[in-house]
Coordinates of N, CA, C and O in Angstrom, one line a residue:
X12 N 0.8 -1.2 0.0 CA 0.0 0.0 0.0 C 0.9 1.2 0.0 O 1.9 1.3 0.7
X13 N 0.6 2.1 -0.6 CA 1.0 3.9 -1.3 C 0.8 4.4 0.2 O -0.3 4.4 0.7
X14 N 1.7 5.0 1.0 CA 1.2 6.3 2.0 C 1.1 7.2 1.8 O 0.6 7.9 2.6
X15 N 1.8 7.9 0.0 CA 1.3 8.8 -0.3 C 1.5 8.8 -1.5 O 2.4 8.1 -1.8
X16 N 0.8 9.7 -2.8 CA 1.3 9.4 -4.0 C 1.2 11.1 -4.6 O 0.1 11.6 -4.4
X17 N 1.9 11.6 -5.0 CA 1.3 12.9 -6.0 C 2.9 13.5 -6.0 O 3.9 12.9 -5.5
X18 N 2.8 15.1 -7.0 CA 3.8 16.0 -7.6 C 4.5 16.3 -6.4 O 4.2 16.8 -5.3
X19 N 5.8 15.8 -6.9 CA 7.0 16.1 -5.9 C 7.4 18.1 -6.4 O 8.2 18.1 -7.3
X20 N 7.1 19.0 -6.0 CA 8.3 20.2 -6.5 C 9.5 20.2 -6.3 O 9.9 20.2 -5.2
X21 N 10.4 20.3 -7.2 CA 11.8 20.5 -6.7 C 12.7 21.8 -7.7 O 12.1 22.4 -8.6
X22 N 13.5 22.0 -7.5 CA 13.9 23.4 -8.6 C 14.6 22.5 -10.0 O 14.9 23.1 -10.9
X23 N 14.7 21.2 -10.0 CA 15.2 20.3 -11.5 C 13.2 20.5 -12.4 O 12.9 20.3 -13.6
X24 N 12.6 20.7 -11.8 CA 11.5 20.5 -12.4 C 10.1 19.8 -11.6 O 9.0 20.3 -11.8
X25 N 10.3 18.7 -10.7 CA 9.1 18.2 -9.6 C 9.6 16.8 -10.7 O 10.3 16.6 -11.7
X26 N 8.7 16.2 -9.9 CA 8.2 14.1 -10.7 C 7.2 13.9 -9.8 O 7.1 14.4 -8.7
X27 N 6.5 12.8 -10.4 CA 5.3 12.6 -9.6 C 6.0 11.0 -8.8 O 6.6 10.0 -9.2
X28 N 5.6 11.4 -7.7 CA 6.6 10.7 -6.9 C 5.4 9.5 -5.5 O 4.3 9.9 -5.1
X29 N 5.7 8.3 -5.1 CA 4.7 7.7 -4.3 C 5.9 7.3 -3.1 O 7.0 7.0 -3.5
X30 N 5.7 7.1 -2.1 CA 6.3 7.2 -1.0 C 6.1 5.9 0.1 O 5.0 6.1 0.7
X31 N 6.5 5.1 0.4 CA 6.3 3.6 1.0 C 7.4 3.6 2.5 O 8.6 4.1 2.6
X32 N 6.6 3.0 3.2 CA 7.5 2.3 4.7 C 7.9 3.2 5.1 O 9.2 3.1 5.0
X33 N 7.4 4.7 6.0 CA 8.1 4.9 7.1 C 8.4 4.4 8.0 O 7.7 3.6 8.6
X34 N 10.6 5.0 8.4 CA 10.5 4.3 10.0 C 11.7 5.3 10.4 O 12.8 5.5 9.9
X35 N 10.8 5.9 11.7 CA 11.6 6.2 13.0 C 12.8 5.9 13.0 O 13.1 4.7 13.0
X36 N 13.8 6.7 13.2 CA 15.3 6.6 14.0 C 15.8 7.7 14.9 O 15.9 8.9 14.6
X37 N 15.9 7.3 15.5 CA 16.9 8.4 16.4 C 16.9 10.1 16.2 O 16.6 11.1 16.9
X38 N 17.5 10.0 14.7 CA 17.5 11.9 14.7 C 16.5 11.8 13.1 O 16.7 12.6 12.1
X39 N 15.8 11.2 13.1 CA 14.6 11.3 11.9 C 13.8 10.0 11.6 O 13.4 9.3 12.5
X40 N 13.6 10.0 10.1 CA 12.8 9.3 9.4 C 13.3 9.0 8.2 O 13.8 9.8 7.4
X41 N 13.2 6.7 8.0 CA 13.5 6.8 6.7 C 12.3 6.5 6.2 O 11.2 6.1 6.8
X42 N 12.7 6.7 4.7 CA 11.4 5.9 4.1 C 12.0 5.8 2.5 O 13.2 6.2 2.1
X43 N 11.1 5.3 1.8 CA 11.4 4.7 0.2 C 10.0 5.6 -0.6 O 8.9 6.0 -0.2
X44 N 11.0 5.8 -2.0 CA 10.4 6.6 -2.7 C 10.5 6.5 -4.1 O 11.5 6.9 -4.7
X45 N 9.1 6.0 -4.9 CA 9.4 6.0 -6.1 C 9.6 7.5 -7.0 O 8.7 8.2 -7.4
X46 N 10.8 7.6 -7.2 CA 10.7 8.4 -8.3 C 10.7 8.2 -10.0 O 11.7 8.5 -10.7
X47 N 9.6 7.8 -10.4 CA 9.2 8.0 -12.0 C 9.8 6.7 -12.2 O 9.2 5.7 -11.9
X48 N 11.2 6.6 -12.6 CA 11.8 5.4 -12.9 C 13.4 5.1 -12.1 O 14.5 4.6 -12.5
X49 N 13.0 5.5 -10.8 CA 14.0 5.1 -9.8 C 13.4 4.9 -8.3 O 12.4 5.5 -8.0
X50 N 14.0 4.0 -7.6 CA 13.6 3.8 -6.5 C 14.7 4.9 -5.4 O 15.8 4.9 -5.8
X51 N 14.3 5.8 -4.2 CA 15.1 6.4 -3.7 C 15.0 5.7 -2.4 O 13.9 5.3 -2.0
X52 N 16.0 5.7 -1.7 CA 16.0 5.5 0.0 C 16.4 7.0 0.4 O 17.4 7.6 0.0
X53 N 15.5 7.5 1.1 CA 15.2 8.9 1.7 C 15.2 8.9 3.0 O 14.4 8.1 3.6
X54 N 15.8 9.6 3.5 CA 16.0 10.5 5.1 C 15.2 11.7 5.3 O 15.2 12.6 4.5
X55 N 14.6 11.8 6.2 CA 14.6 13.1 6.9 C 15.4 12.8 7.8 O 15.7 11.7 8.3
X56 N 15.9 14.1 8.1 CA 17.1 14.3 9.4 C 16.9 15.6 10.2 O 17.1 16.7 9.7
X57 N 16.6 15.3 10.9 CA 16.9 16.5 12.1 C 18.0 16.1 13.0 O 18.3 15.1 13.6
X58 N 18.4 17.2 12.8 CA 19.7 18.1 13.1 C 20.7 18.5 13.0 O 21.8 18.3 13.4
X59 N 19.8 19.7 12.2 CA 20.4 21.6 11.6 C 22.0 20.7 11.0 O 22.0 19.8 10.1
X60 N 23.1 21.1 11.8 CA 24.5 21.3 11.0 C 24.7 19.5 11.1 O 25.2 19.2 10.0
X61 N 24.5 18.6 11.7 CA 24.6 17.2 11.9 C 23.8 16.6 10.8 O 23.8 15.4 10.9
X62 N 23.1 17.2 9.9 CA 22.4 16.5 8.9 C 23.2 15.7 7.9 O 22.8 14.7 7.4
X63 N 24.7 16.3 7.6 CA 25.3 15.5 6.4 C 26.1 14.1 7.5 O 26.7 13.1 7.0
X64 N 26.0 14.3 8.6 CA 26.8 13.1 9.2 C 25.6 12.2 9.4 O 25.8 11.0 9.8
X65 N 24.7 12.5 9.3 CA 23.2 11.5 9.7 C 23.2 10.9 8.2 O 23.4 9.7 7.9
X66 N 23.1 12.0 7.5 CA 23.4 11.1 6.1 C 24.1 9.9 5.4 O 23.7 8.9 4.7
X67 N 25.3 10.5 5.8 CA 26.4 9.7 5.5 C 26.5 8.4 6.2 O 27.0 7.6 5.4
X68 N 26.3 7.8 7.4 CA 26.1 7.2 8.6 C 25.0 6.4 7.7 O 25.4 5.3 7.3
X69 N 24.1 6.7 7.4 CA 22.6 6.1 6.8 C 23.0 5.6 5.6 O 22.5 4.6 5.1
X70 N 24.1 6.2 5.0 CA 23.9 5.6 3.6 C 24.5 4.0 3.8 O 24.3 2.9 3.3
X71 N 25.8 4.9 4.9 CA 27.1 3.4 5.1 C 26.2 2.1 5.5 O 26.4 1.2 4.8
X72 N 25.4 2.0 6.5 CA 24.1 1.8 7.4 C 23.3 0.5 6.3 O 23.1 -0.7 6.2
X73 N 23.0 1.8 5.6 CA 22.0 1.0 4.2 C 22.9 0.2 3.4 O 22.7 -1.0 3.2
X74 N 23.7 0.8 3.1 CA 24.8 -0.7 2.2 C 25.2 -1.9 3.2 O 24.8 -3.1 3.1
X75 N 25.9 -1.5 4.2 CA 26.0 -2.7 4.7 C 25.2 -3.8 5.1 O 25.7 -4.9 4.8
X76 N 24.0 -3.8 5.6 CA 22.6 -4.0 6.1 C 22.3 -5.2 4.3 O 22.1 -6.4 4.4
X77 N 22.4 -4.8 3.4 CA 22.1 -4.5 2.3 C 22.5 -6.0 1.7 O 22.0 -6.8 1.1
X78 N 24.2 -5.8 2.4 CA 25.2 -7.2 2.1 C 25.2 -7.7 0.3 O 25.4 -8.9 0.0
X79 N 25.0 -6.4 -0.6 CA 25.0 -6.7 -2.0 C 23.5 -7.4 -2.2 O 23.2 -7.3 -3.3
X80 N 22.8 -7.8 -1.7 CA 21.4 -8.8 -2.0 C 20.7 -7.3 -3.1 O 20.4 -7.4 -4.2
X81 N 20.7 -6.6 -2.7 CA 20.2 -5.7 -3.8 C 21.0 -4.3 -4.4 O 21.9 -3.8 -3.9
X82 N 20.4 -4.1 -5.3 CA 21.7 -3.3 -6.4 C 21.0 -2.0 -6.1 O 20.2 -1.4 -6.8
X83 N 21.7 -1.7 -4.7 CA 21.5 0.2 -4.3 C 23.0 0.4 -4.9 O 23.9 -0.4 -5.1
X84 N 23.2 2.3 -5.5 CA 23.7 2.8 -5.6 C 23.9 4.1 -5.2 O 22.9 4.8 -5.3
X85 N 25.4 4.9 -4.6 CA 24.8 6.3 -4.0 C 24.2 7.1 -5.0 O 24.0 6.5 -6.1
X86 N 23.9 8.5 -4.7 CA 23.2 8.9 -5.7 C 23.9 10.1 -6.4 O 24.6 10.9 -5.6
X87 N 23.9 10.3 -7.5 CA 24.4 11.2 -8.3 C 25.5 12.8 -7.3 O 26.6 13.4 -7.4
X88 N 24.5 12.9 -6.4 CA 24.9 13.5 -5.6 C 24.0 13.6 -4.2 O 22.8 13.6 -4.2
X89 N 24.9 13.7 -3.0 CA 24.2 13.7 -1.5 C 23.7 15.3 -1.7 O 24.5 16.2 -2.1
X90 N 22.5 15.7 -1.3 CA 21.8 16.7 -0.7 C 22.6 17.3 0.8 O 23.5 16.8 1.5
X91 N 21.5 18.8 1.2 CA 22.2 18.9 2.4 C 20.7 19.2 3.5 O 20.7 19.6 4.7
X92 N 19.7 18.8 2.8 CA 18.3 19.5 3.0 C 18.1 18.8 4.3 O 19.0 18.4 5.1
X93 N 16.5 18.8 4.5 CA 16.4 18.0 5.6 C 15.5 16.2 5.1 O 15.3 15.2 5.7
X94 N 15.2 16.6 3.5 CA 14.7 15.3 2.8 C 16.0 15.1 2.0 O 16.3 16.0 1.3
X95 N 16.7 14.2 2.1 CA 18.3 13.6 1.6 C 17.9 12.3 0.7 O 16.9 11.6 1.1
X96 N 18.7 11.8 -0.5 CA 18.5 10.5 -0.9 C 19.5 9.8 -0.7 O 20.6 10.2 -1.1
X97 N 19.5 9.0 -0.2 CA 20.9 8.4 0.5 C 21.3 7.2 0.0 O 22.2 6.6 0.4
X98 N 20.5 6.8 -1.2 CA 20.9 5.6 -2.0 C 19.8 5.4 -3.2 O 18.6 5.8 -2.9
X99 N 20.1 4.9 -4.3 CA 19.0 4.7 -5.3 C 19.0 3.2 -6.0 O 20.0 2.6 -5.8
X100 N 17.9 2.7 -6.7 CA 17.8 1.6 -7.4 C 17.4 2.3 -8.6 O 16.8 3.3 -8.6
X101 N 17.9 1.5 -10.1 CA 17.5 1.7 -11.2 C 16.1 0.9 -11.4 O 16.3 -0.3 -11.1
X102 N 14.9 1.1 -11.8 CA 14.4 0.7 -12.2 C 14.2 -1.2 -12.9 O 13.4 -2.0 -12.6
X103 N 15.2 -1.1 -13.7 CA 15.3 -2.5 -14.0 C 15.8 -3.3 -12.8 O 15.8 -4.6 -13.0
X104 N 16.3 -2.9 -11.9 CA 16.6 -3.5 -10.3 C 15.2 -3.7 -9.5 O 15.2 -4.4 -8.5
X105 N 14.1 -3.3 -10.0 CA 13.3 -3.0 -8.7 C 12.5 -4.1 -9.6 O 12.1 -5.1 -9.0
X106 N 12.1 -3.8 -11.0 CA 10.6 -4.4 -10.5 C 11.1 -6.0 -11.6 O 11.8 -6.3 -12.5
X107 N 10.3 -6.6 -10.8 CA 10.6 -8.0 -10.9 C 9.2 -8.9 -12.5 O 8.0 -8.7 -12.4
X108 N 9.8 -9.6 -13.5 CA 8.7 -9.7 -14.4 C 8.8 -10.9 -14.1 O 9.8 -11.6 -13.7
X109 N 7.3 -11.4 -14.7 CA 6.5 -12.8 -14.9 C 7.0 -13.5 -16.4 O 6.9 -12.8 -17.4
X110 N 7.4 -14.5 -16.3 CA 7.5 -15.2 -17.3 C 6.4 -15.3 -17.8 O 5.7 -15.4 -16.9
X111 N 5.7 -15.4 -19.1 CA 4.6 -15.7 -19.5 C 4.9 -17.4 -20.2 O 3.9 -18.0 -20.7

């Protein structure tokens, strides 16, 4: 189930973006995010100047955890916001087809 689905704004232009599995940690919130044709693993982070070490910590966090079973990559570039992408899936990684 979708917890939320609609137009992401961003200053690249917005995507229509749907949002899956929040979860609580310590100094935020992760959660998973389809964008158009990528999967994102997203942070919120509180706190102010500690946001890029919450980040970073999360991304190392998510790969290890990860152990290679799925094909995350960092992302083009880390943000410094308080919504961060801290790892991405291509598309052809995520969704799985039926043999006919």
């Amino acid at each position: 189930m979708i917890d939320s689905w609609g137009y992401v704004s961003n200053p690249s232009g917005g995507f229509l973006g749907a949002c899956r599995h929040f979860a609580d940690f310590p100094r935020g919130q992760m959660f998973l995010q389809f964008e158009e044709r990528k999967l994102c693993f997203k942070i919120y982070g509180r706190g102010g100047e500690q946001r890029s070490s919450i980040r970073n910590k999360s991304h190392e966090t998510l790969l290890e955890t990860s152990g290679g079973r799925f094909p995350i990559d960092k992302p083009s570039r880390f943000g410094v916001g308080e919504y961060m992408t801290i790892a991405v899936a291509d598309d052809k990684d995520v969704w799985v087809h039926r043999a006919d």
